[in-house]
Coordinates of N, CA and C in Angstrom, one line a residue:
Chain A
D125 N 155.5 129.6 -83.9 CA 155.9 128.2 -83.6 C 157.4 128.1 -83.7
I126 N 157.9 127.2 -82.9 CA 159.4 127.0 -82.9 C 159.7 125.9 -83.9
Q127 N 160.5 126.2 -84.9 CA 160.9 125.3 -85.9 C 162.2 124.6 -85.5
L128 N 162.3 123.3 -85.7 CA 163.5 122.5 -85.4 C 164.0 122.0 -86.7
T129 N 165.3 122.3 -87.0 CA 165.9 121.8 -88.2 C 167.0 120.8 -87.9
Q130 N 166.8 119.6 -88.3 CA 167.8 118.6 -88.1 C 168.7 118.4 -89.3
S131 N 170.0 118.2 -89.0 CA 170.9 117.9 -90.1 C 171.9 116.8 -89.6
P132 N 172.4 115.9 -90.6 CA 171.8 115.8 -91.9 C 170.5 115.1 -91.8
S133 N 169.8 115.1 -93.0 CA 168.5 114.4 -93.0 C 168.7 112.9 -93.2
F134 N 169.9 112.6 -93.8 CA 170.3 111.2 -94.1 C 171.8 111.1 -93.9
L135 N 172.2 110.0 -93.3 CA 173.6 109.7 -93.2 C 173.9 108.3 -93.3
S136 N 175.0 108.0 -94.0 CA 175.5 106.6 -94.2 C 176.7 106.4 -93.3
A137 N 176.7 105.4 -92.5 CA 177.9 105.2 -91.6 C 178.1 103.7 -91.4
S138 N 179.3 103.4 -90.8 CA 179.7 102.0 -90.6 C 179.6 101.7 -89.1
V139 N 179.5 100.4 -88.8 CA 179.6 100.0 -87.4 C 180.9 100.4 -86.8
G140 N 180.8 101.0 -85.6 CA 182.0 101.5 -85.0 C 182.2 103.0 -85.2
D141 N 181.6 103.6 -86.1 CA 181.7 105.1 -86.4 C 181.1 105.9 -85.3
R142 N 181.7 107.1 -85.1 CA 181.1 108.1 -84.3 C 180.2 109.0 -85.1
V143 N 179.0 109.1 -84.6 CA 177.9 109.8 -85.4 C 177.4 111.0 -84.6
T144 N 177.3 112.1 -85.3 CA 176.7 113.3 -84.6 C 175.6 113.8 -85.5
I145 N 174.4 114.1 -84.8 CA 173.2 114.7 -85.5 C 173.0 116.0 -84.8
T146 N 172.6 117.0 -85.6 CA 172.4 118.3 -85.0 C 170.9 118.7 -85.2
C147 N 170.5 119.4 -84.2 CA 169.1 120.0 -84.2 C 169.2 121.4 -83.8
R148 N 168.7 122.3 -84.7 CA 168.8 123.7 -84.5 C 167.4 124.3 -84.3
A149 N 167.2 125.1 -83.3 CA 165.9 125.7 -83.0 C 165.8 127.1 -83.5
S150 N 164.6 127.5 -84.0 CA 164.4 128.8 -84.6 C 164.5 129.9 -83.5
Q151 N 164.4 129.6 -82.3 CA 164.5 130.5 -81.2 C 165.0 129.7 -80.0
G152 N 165.5 130.4 -79.0 CA 166.0 129.7 -77.8 C 165.0 128.9 -77.0
I153 N 165.4 127.7 -76.7 CA 164.5 126.8 -76.0 C 165.2 126.2 -74.7
S154 N 166.2 127.0 -74.2 CA 166.9 126.5 -73.0 C 167.4 125.1 -73.2
S155 N 167.0 124.2 -72.3 CA 167.4 122.8 -72.5 C 166.2 121.9 -72.7
Y156 N 165.1 122.5 -73.2 CA 163.8 121.8 -73.3 C 163.7 121.0 -74.6
L157 N 164.6 120.0 -74.7 CA 164.7 119.2 -75.9 C 164.8 117.7 -75.6
V158 N 164.2 116.9 -76.4 CA 164.3 115.4 -76.3 C 164.7 114.8 -77.6
W159 N 165.3 113.6 -77.5 CA 165.7 112.9 -78.7 C 165.1 111.5 -78.7
Y160 N 164.6 111.1 -79.9 CA 164.0 109.8 -80.0 C 164.7 109.0 -81.1
Q161 N 164.6 107.7 -80.9 CA 165.0 106.8 -82.0 C 163.8 106.0 -82.5
Q162 N 163.6 105.8 -83.8 CA 162.5 105.1 -84.3 C 163.0 104.1 -85.4
K163 N 162.6 102.8 -85.2 CA 162.9 101.8 -86.2 C 161.6 101.6 -87.0
P164 N 161.8 101.1 -88.2 CA 160.6 100.9 -89.1 C 159.5 100.1 -88.5
G165 N 158.3 100.6 -88.6 CA 157.1 99.9 -88.1 C 157.0 99.9 -86.6
K166 N 157.8 100.6 -85.9 CA 157.8 100.6 -84.4 C 157.5 102.0 -83.9
A167 N 157.1 102.1 -82.6 CA 156.9 103.4 -82.0 C 158.3 104.0 -81.7
P168 N 158.4 105.3 -81.6 CA 159.6 106.0 -81.2 C 160.0 105.5 -79.8
K169 N 161.3 105.7 -79.5 CA 161.8 105.3 -78.2 C 162.6 106.5 -77.7
L170 N 162.3 106.9 -76.4 CA 163.0 108.1 -75.9 C 164.4 107.7 -75.5
L171 N 165.4 108.6 -76.0 CA 166.8 108.4 -75.7 C 167.3 109.4 -74.7
I172 N 167.0 110.6 -74.9 CA 167.6 111.7 -74.1 C 166.5 112.7 -73.8
Y173 N 166.4 113.2 -72.6 CA 165.5 114.3 -72.3 C 166.3 115.4 -71.6
A174 N 165.6 116.6 -71.6 CA 166.3 117.8 -71.1 C 167.7 118.0 -71.7
A175 N 167.8 117.7 -73.0 CA 168.9 118.0 -73.8 C 170.1 117.0 -73.6
S176 N 170.3 116.6 -72.4 CA 171.5 115.8 -72.1 C 171.3 114.7 -71.1
T177 N 170.1 114.5 -70.6 CA 169.9 113.4 -69.6 C 169.5 112.1 -70.3
L178 N 170.3 111.1 -70.0 CA 170.1 109.8 -70.7 C 168.9 109.1 -70.0
Q179 N 167.9 108.7 -70.8 CA 166.8 107.9 -70.3 C 167.3 106.6 -69.8
S180 N 166.6 106.2 -68.7 CA 167.0 104.9 -68.1 C 166.9 103.8 -69.1
G181 N 168.0 102.9 -69.1 CA 168.0 101.8 -70.0 C 168.6 102.0 -71.3
V182 N 168.9 103.3 -71.6 CA 169.5 103.6 -72.9 C 171.1 103.5 -72.8
P183 N 171.7 102.8 -73.8 CA 173.1 102.6 -73.7 C 173.9 103.9 -73.6
S184 N 175.0 103.8 -72.9 CA 175.8 105.1 -72.7 C 176.6 105.6 -73.9
R185 N 176.5 104.8 -75.0 CA 177.1 105.3 -76.2 C 176.3 106.5 -76.8
F186 N 175.1 106.6 -76.3 CA 174.3 107.8 -76.7 C 174.5 108.9 -75.8
S187 N 174.7 110.1 -76.3 CA 174.8 111.3 -75.4 C 174.2 112.5 -76.2
G188 N 173.7 113.5 -75.4 CA 173.1 114.7 -75.9 C 173.8 115.9 -75.3
S189 N 173.9 117.0 -76.1 CA 174.4 118.2 -75.5 C 173.8 119.4 -76.2
G190 N 174.0 120.6 -75.6 CA 173.5 121.8 -76.2 C 172.5 122.5 -75.3
S191 N 172.3 123.7 -75.6 CA 171.2 124.5 -75.0 C 171.0 125.8 -75.8
G192 N 169.9 126.4 -75.6 CA 169.6 127.6 -76.4 C 169.0 127.2 -77.8
T193 N 169.8 127.3 -78.8 CA 169.3 127.0 -80.2 C 170.0 125.8 -80.9
E194 N 171.1 125.3 -80.3 CA 171.9 124.3 -81.0 C 172.1 123.1 -80.1
F195 N 171.7 121.9 -80.6 CA 171.8 120.7 -79.9 C 172.4 119.6 -80.7
T196 N 173.0 118.6 -80.1 CA 173.6 117.5 -80.8 C 173.3 116.2 -80.1
L197 N 173.1 115.2 -80.9 CA 173.0 113.8 -80.4 C 174.2 113.1 -81.0
T198 N 174.9 112.4 -80.1 CA 176.1 111.7 -80.5 C 176.0 110.3 -80.2
I199 N 176.4 109.4 -81.1 CA 176.5 108.0 -80.9 C 178.0 107.7 -81.0
S200 N 178.6 107.3 -79.9 CA 180.1 107.3 -79.8 C 180.7 106.1 -80.7
S201 N 180.0 105.0 -80.8 CA 180.4 103.9 -81.6 C 179.2 103.2 -82.1
L202 N 178.9 103.4 -83.3 CA 177.6 102.9 -83.9 C 177.5 101.4 -83.9
Q203 N 176.4 100.9 -83.4 CA 176.2 99.5 -83.4 C 175.1 99.1 -84.4
P204 N 175.1 97.8 -84.8 CA 174.1 97.4 -85.8 C 172.6 97.8 -85.4
E205 N 172.3 97.7 -84.1 CA 170.9 98.0 -83.7 C 170.6 99.5 -83.7
D206 N 171.6 100.3 -84.0 CA 171.4 101.8 -84.0 C 171.0 102.4 -85.4
F207 N 170.9 101.5 -86.4 CA 170.5 102.0 -87.7 C 169.0 102.2 -87.6
A208 N 168.6 103.4 -87.7 CA 167.2 103.8 -87.4 C 167.1 105.3 -87.8
S209 N 165.9 105.9 -87.5 CA 165.7 107.3 -87.7 C 165.7 107.9 -86.3
Y210 N 166.2 109.2 -86.3 CA 166.3 109.9 -85.0 C 165.6 111.3 -85.2
Y211 N 164.8 111.6 -84.1 CA 164.1 112.9 -84.1 C 164.3 113.7 -82.9
C212 N 164.4 115.0 -83.0 CA 164.4 115.8 -81.8 C 163.0 116.4 -81.7
Q213 N 162.7 116.8 -80.5 CA 161.4 117.5 -80.2 C 161.6 118.5 -79.1
Q214 N 161.0 119.7 -79.2 CA 161.1 120.7 -78.2 C 159.9 120.7 -77.3
F215 N 160.1 120.9 -76.0 CA 158.9 121.1 -75.1 C 159.0 122.4 -74.3
Y216 N 159.6 123.4 -75.0 CA 159.7 124.7 -74.4 C 158.4 125.5 -74.5
S217 N 157.7 125.4 -75.7 CA 156.4 126.1 -75.8 C 155.5 125.3 -76.8
Y218 N 154.2 125.7 -76.7 CA 153.2 125.1 -77.6 C 153.1 125.9 -78.9
P219 N 152.9 125.1 -80.0 CA 152.8 123.7 -80.1 C 154.1 123.0 -80.0
L220 N 154.2 121.9 -79.3 CA 155.4 121.1 -79.3 C 155.7 120.7 -80.7
T221 N 157.0 120.8 -81.1 CA 157.3 120.5 -82.5 C 158.5 119.5 -82.6
F222 N 158.5 118.8 -83.7 CA 159.6 117.8 -84.0 C 160.5 118.4 -85.1
G223 N 161.7 117.9 -85.0 CA 162.6 118.1 -86.2 C 162.1 117.1 -87.3
G224 N 162.7 117.3 -88.5 CA 162.3 116.5 -89.6 C 162.8 115.1 -89.7
G225 N 163.8 114.8 -88.8 CA 164.3 113.5 -88.7 C 165.6 113.3 -89.4
T226 N 166.4 112.3 -88.9 CA 167.7 111.9 -89.5 C 167.7 110.4 -89.7
K227 N 167.8 109.9 -90.9 CA 167.9 108.5 -91.1 C 169.3 108.0 -91.1
V228 N 169.7 107.1 -90.3 CA 171.0 106.6 -90.2 C 171.0 105.2 -90.9
E229 N 171.8 105.1 -92.0 CA 171.8 103.8 -92.7 C 173.2 103.2 -92.7
I230 N 173.3 101.9 -93.1 CA 174.5 101.2 -93.1 C 175.3 101.6 -94.4
K231 N 176.6 101.9 -94.2 CA 177.4 102.2 -95.4 C 177.8 100.9 -96.0
Chain B
E39 N 154.9 97.1 -65.2 CA 155.4 97.5 -66.5 C 154.4 98.5 -67.1
V40 N 154.9 99.6 -67.6 CA 154.1 100.6 -68.2 C 153.6 100.1 -69.6
Q41 N 152.3 100.2 -69.8 CA 151.7 99.8 -71.1 C 150.7 100.9 -71.5
L42 N 150.8 101.2 -72.8 CA 149.8 102.0 -73.5 C 149.3 101.3 -74.7
V43 N 148.0 101.1 -74.8 CA 147.4 100.3 -75.9 C 146.3 101.2 -76.6
E44 N 146.6 101.5 -77.8 CA 145.6 102.3 -78.6 C 144.6 101.4 -79.3
S45 N 143.4 101.9 -79.6 CA 142.4 101.2 -80.3 C 141.5 102.2 -81.0
G46 N 140.8 101.7 -82.0 CA 139.8 102.6 -82.6 C 140.1 103.1 -84.0
G47 N 141.3 102.8 -84.5 CA 141.6 103.2 -85.8 C 140.8 102.5 -86.9
G48 N 140.9 103.0 -88.1 CA 140.2 102.3 -89.2 C 140.1 103.3 -90.4
L49 N 139.2 102.8 -91.3 CA 139.0 103.6 -92.5 C 137.7 104.5 -92.3
V50 N 137.8 105.7 -92.7 CA 136.7 106.7 -92.5 C 136.7 107.6 -93.7
Q51 N 135.6 108.0 -94.1 CA 135.4 108.9 -95.3 C 135.8 110.4 -94.9
P52 N 136.3 111.1 -95.8 CA 136.5 112.6 -95.5 C 135.2 113.2 -95.0
G53 N 135.4 114.0 -93.9 CA 134.2 114.6 -93.3 C 133.7 113.8 -92.1
G54 N 134.1 112.6 -92.0 CA 133.6 111.7 -91.0 C 134.3 111.9 -89.6
S55 N 133.9 111.1 -88.7 CA 134.4 111.1 -87.3 C 134.9 109.8 -86.9
L56 N 135.9 109.8 -85.9 CA 136.4 108.6 -85.4 C 136.9 108.9 -84.0
R57 N 136.8 108.0 -83.1 CA 137.2 108.2 -81.7 C 138.3 107.1 -81.4
L58 N 139.5 107.6 -81.0 CA 140.6 106.7 -80.6 C 140.6 106.6 -79.1
S59 N 141.0 105.5 -78.6 CA 141.2 105.3 -77.2 C 142.6 104.8 -76.9
C60 N 143.0 105.0 -75.7 CA 144.3 104.6 -75.2 C 144.1 104.1 -73.8
A61 N 144.4 102.8 -73.6 CA 144.3 102.2 -72.3 C 145.7 102.1 -71.7
A62 N 145.7 102.7 -70.5 CA 147.0 102.8 -69.8 C 147.1 101.9 -68.6
S63 N 148.2 101.3 -68.3 CA 148.4 100.5 -67.1 C 149.9 100.5 -66.7
G64 N 150.1 100.1 -65.5 CA 151.5 100.0 -65.0 C 152.0 101.2 -64.4
F65 N 151.2 102.3 -64.3 CA 151.7 103.5 -63.6 C 150.5 104.3 -63.1
T66 N 150.7 105.3 -62.3 CA 149.6 106.2 -61.8 C 149.2 107.1 -62.9
F67 N 148.2 106.7 -63.7 CA 147.8 107.5 -64.9 C 147.4 108.9 -64.5
S68 N 146.8 109.1 -63.4 CA 146.2 110.4 -63.1 C 147.3 111.4 -62.8
D69 N 148.5 111.0 -62.5 CA 149.6 111.9 -62.2 C 150.2 112.6 -63.5
H70 N 150.0 112.0 -64.6 CA 150.8 112.3 -65.8 C 150.0 113.1 -66.9
Y71 N 150.7 114.1 -67.5 CA 150.1 114.6 -68.8 C 150.2 113.5 -69.8
M72 N 149.3 113.6 -70.8 CA 149.3 112.6 -71.9 C 149.2 113.3 -73.2
D73 N 149.9 112.8 -74.2 CA 149.9 113.4 -75.5 C 149.5 112.4 -76.6
W74 N 149.0 113.0 -77.7 CA 148.8 112.2 -78.9 C 149.8 112.8 -80.0
V75 N 150.5 111.8 -80.7 CA 151.4 112.1 -81.7 C 151.0 111.3 -82.9
R76 N 151.2 111.8 -84.1 CA 150.8 111.0 -85.3 C 152.0 111.0 -86.3
Q77 N 151.9 110.1 -87.2 CA 152.9 109.9 -88.2 C 152.2 109.5 -89.5
A78 N 152.2 110.4 -90.5 CA 151.7 110.0 -91.8 C 152.6 109.0 -92.5
P79 N 152.0 108.2 -93.4 CA 152.9 107.1 -94.0 C 154.1 107.7 -94.7
G80 N 155.3 107.2 -94.3 CA 156.5 107.6 -94.8 C 157.0 108.9 -94.4
K81 N 156.3 109.6 -93.4 CA 156.7 110.9 -93.0 C 157.2 111.0 -91.6
G82 N 157.5 112.2 -91.1 CA 158.0 112.3 -89.8 C 156.9 112.4 -88.7
L83 N 157.3 112.7 -87.5 CA 156.4 112.7 -86.4 C 155.7 114.1 -86.3
E84 N 154.5 114.1 -85.9 CA 153.8 115.4 -85.7 C 153.0 115.3 -84.4
W85 N 153.3 116.3 -83.5 CA 152.5 116.4 -82.2 C 151.1 116.8 -82.5
V86 N 150.1 116.1 -81.9 CA 148.7 116.4 -82.2 C 148.2 117.3 -81.0
G87 N 148.4 116.9 -79.8 CA 147.9 117.6 -78.7 C 148.2 117.0 -77.3
R88 N 147.8 117.6 -76.3 CA 148.1 117.2 -74.9 C 147.0 117.5 -74.0
I89 N 146.8 116.7 -73.0 CA 145.9 116.9 -71.9 C 146.7 116.9 -70.6
R90 N 146.5 117.9 -69.8 CA 147.2 117.9 -68.5 C 146.5 117.1 -67.5
N91 N 147.0 117.0 -66.3 CA 146.4 116.3 -65.2 C 145.4 117.1 -64.4
K92 N 144.9 116.5 -63.4 CA 143.8 117.1 -62.6 C 144.3 118.4 -61.9
P93 N 145.5 118.4 -61.3 CA 146.0 119.7 -60.7 C 146.0 120.8 -61.7
K94 N 146.2 120.5 -62.9 CA 146.2 121.5 -64.0 C 144.8 121.6 -64.7
A95 N 143.8 121.1 -64.0 CA 142.4 121.2 -64.5 C 142.1 120.5 -65.8
Y96 N 142.9 119.5 -66.1 CA 142.7 118.8 -67.4 C 142.7 119.7 -68.6
T97 N 143.4 120.7 -68.6 CA 143.5 121.6 -69.7 C 144.2 121.0 -70.9
T98 N 143.9 121.5 -72.1 CA 144.4 120.9 -73.3 C 145.1 121.9 -74.2
E99 N 146.0 121.3 -75.0 CA 146.7 122.1 -76.1 C 146.6 121.3 -77.4
Y100 N 146.5 122.0 -78.5 CA 146.4 121.3 -79.8 C 147.3 122.0 -80.8
A101 N 147.7 121.1 -81.8 CA 148.4 121.6 -83.0 C 147.4 122.4 -83.8
A102 N 147.9 123.4 -84.5 CA 147.0 124.3 -85.3 C 146.2 123.4 -86.3
S103 N 146.8 122.4 -86.8 CA 146.3 121.6 -87.9 C 145.0 120.8 -87.5
V104 N 144.8 120.6 -86.1 CA 143.7 119.9 -85.7 C 142.8 120.7 -84.7
K105 N 143.2 121.8 -84.3 CA 142.4 122.6 -83.4 C 141.0 122.9 -83.9
G106 N 140.0 122.7 -83.1 CA 138.6 122.9 -83.5 C 138.0 121.7 -84.1
R107 N 138.8 120.7 -84.5 CA 138.3 119.4 -85.0 C 138.5 118.2 -84.1
F108 N 139.6 118.3 -83.4 CA 140.0 117.1 -82.5 C 139.8 117.6 -81.1
T109 N 139.4 116.6 -80.2 CA 139.3 116.9 -78.8 C 139.9 115.7 -78.0
I110 N 140.8 116.1 -77.1 CA 141.4 115.1 -76.2 C 140.7 115.1 -74.9
S111 N 140.4 113.9 -74.4 CA 139.8 113.8 -73.0 C 140.5 112.6 -72.3
R112 N 140.2 112.5 -71.0 CA 140.7 111.4 -70.2 C 139.7 111.1 -69.1
D113 N 139.8 109.8 -68.7 CA 139.0 109.3 -67.6 C 140.0 108.7 -66.7
D114 N 140.4 109.4 -65.6 CA 141.3 108.8 -64.7 C 140.8 107.6 -63.9
S115 N 139.5 107.5 -63.8 CA 138.9 106.4 -63.0 C 139.1 105.1 -63.8
K116 N 139.2 105.2 -65.2 CA 139.4 104.1 -66.1 C 140.8 104.0 -66.7
N117 N 141.7 104.9 -66.3 CA 143.0 104.9 -66.8 C 143.0 105.0 -68.4
S118 N 142.1 105.9 -68.9 CA 141.9 105.9 -70.3 C 142.0 107.3 -70.9
L119 N 142.6 107.3 -72.1 CA 142.8 108.6 -72.8 C 142.0 108.4 -74.1
S120 N 141.4 109.5 -74.6 CA 140.7 109.5 -75.8 C 141.0 110.6 -76.8
L121 N 140.8 110.4 -78.1 CA 141.0 111.4 -79.1 C 139.8 111.4 -80.0
Q122 N 138.9 112.3 -79.9 CA 137.7 112.5 -80.7 C 138.1 113.3 -81.9
M123 N 138.0 112.7 -83.1 CA 138.4 113.3 -84.4 C 137.2 113.6 -85.2
N124 N 136.9 114.8 -85.5 CA 135.7 115.2 -86.3 C 136.2 115.9 -87.6
S125 N 135.3 116.0 -88.6 CA 135.6 116.7 -89.8 C 137.0 116.2 -90.4
L126 N 137.1 114.9 -90.5 CA 138.4 114.3 -90.9 C 138.7 114.7 -92.3
K127 N 140.0 114.9 -92.6 CA 140.5 115.2 -93.9 C 141.5 114.1 -94.4
T128 N 141.7 114.0 -95.6 CA 142.7 113.0 -96.1 C 144.0 113.2 -95.5
E129 N 144.4 114.4 -95.2 CA 145.7 114.7 -94.6 C 145.8 114.2 -93.2
D130 N 144.7 113.8 -92.6 CA 144.8 113.2 -91.2 C 145.2 111.8 -91.2
T131 N 145.3 111.2 -92.4 CA 145.7 109.8 -92.5 C 147.1 109.6 -91.9
A132 N 147.2 108.7 -90.9 CA 148.4 108.6 -90.1 C 148.3 107.4 -89.1
V133 N 149.4 107.0 -88.6 CA 149.4 106.2 -87.4 C 149.3 107.1 -86.2
Y134 N 148.4 106.9 -85.3 CA 148.3 107.8 -84.1 C 148.8 107.0 -82.9
Y135 N 149.7 107.7 -82.1 CA 150.3 107.2 -80.9 C 149.8 108.0 -79.7
C136 N 149.5 107.3 -78.6 CA 149.4 108.0 -77.4 C 150.7 107.8 -76.6
T137 N 151.1 108.9 -76.0 CA 152.4 108.9 -75.3 C 152.2 109.5 -73.9
R138 N 153.0 109.0 -73.0 CA 153.0 109.5 -71.6 C 153.9 110.7 -71.4
G139 N 153.5 111.7 -70.8 CA 154.3 112.8 -70.4 C 155.0 112.6 -69.1
N140 N 156.2 113.2 -69.0 CA 156.9 113.1 -67.7 C 157.5 114.4 -67.4
Y141 N 157.8 114.6 -66.1 CA 158.3 115.9 -65.7 C 159.8 115.9 -65.5
S142 N 160.4 116.9 -66.2 CA 161.9 117.0 -66.2 C 162.5 117.6 -65.0
G143 N 161.6 118.2 -64.2 CA 162.1 119.0 -63.0 C 161.7 120.5 -63.3
V144 N 161.6 120.8 -64.5 CA 161.2 122.2 -64.8 C 160.0 122.3 -65.8
N145 N 159.8 121.2 -66.6 CA 158.7 121.2 -67.5 C 158.4 119.8 -67.9
W146 N 157.2 119.7 -68.6 CA 156.7 118.3 -68.9 C 157.2 118.0 -70.4
Y147 N 157.9 116.9 -70.6 CA 158.2 116.5 -71.9 C 157.3 115.3 -72.2
S148 N 157.1 115.0 -73.5 CA 156.3 113.8 -73.8 C 157.1 112.6 -74.3
G149 N 156.5 111.5 -74.3 CA 157.1 110.4 -75.0 C 158.1 109.5 -74.2
D150 N 158.0 109.4 -72.9 CA 158.9 108.5 -72.2 C 158.3 107.0 -72.4
Y151 N 157.0 106.9 -72.7 CA 156.4 105.7 -73.1 C 155.4 105.9 -74.2
W152 N 155.4 105.0 -75.1 CA 154.5 105.1 -76.3 C 153.7 103.8 -76.5
G153 N 152.5 104.0 -77.0 CA 151.7 102.8 -77.4 C 152.3 102.3 -78.8
Q154 N 151.6 101.3 -79.2 CA 152.1 100.7 -80.5 C 151.5 101.4 -81.7
G155 N 150.5 102.3 -81.5 CA 149.9 103.1 -82.6 C 148.7 102.4 -83.2
T156 N 147.8 103.2 -83.7 CA 146.7 102.7 -84.4 C 146.5 103.6 -85.7
L157 N 146.3 102.9 -86.8 CA 146.2 103.5 -88.1 C 144.9 104.1 -88.4
V158 N 144.8 105.3 -88.8 CA 143.6 106.0 -89.3 C 143.8 106.3 -90.7
T159 N 142.9 105.8 -91.5 CA 142.9 106.1 -93.0 C 141.7 106.9 -93.4
V160 N 141.9 108.1 -93.9 CA 140.8 108.9 -94.3 C 140.8 108.9 -95.9
S161 N 139.8 108.3 -96.4 CA 139.7 108.1 -97.9 C 138.3 107.8 -98.3
S162 N 137.9 108.2 -99.5 CA 136.6 107.9 -100.0 C 136.7 106.7 -100.9

């Protein structure tokens, strides 16, 4: 199975900060990676697919990059509604796997 | 508008069975792969399994933790997805989400749309 390691698992940031979350795969997965945002009590929301393609309707302050084994999700200027948990998931091979998540909280 | 609505969750004893359903609307259900994803209380997301579409013979994939106990099926005539869960364990306690798969151009990813989730509690 492909393991995805997200870092950090928790980060504290202020409105307007630039935030970067990393997802490392245990083996190469090309660009077969997606990023989700999840708020408490809600279903996850797709932000990025194929490592760097912004899902329709997602603000442009979100961006994704990487290929192979290292990927990043960047929020260029953190907004109040961005405080949430973020997860990566690979769709390169079965079983599909998720990273452990990154919780972004208000400093 | 794409909608996915899960139902069928509840309290069940260890060793018991439960069947979850997901009603889909607002898109051509038969075109898409469909996945189940779960989230234990206070924990992260766990992929449960996938069912492909008719051109791929409705074949399925499962996580090792549920293989042999859970079965995913679909009825394209009713725009419906199901998850039959047997031999339930306390560690199956989670919110279960159905999600729509979409094609990236090279492969199918999950989760461009999600249902609201249904809670399954396995406890004596």
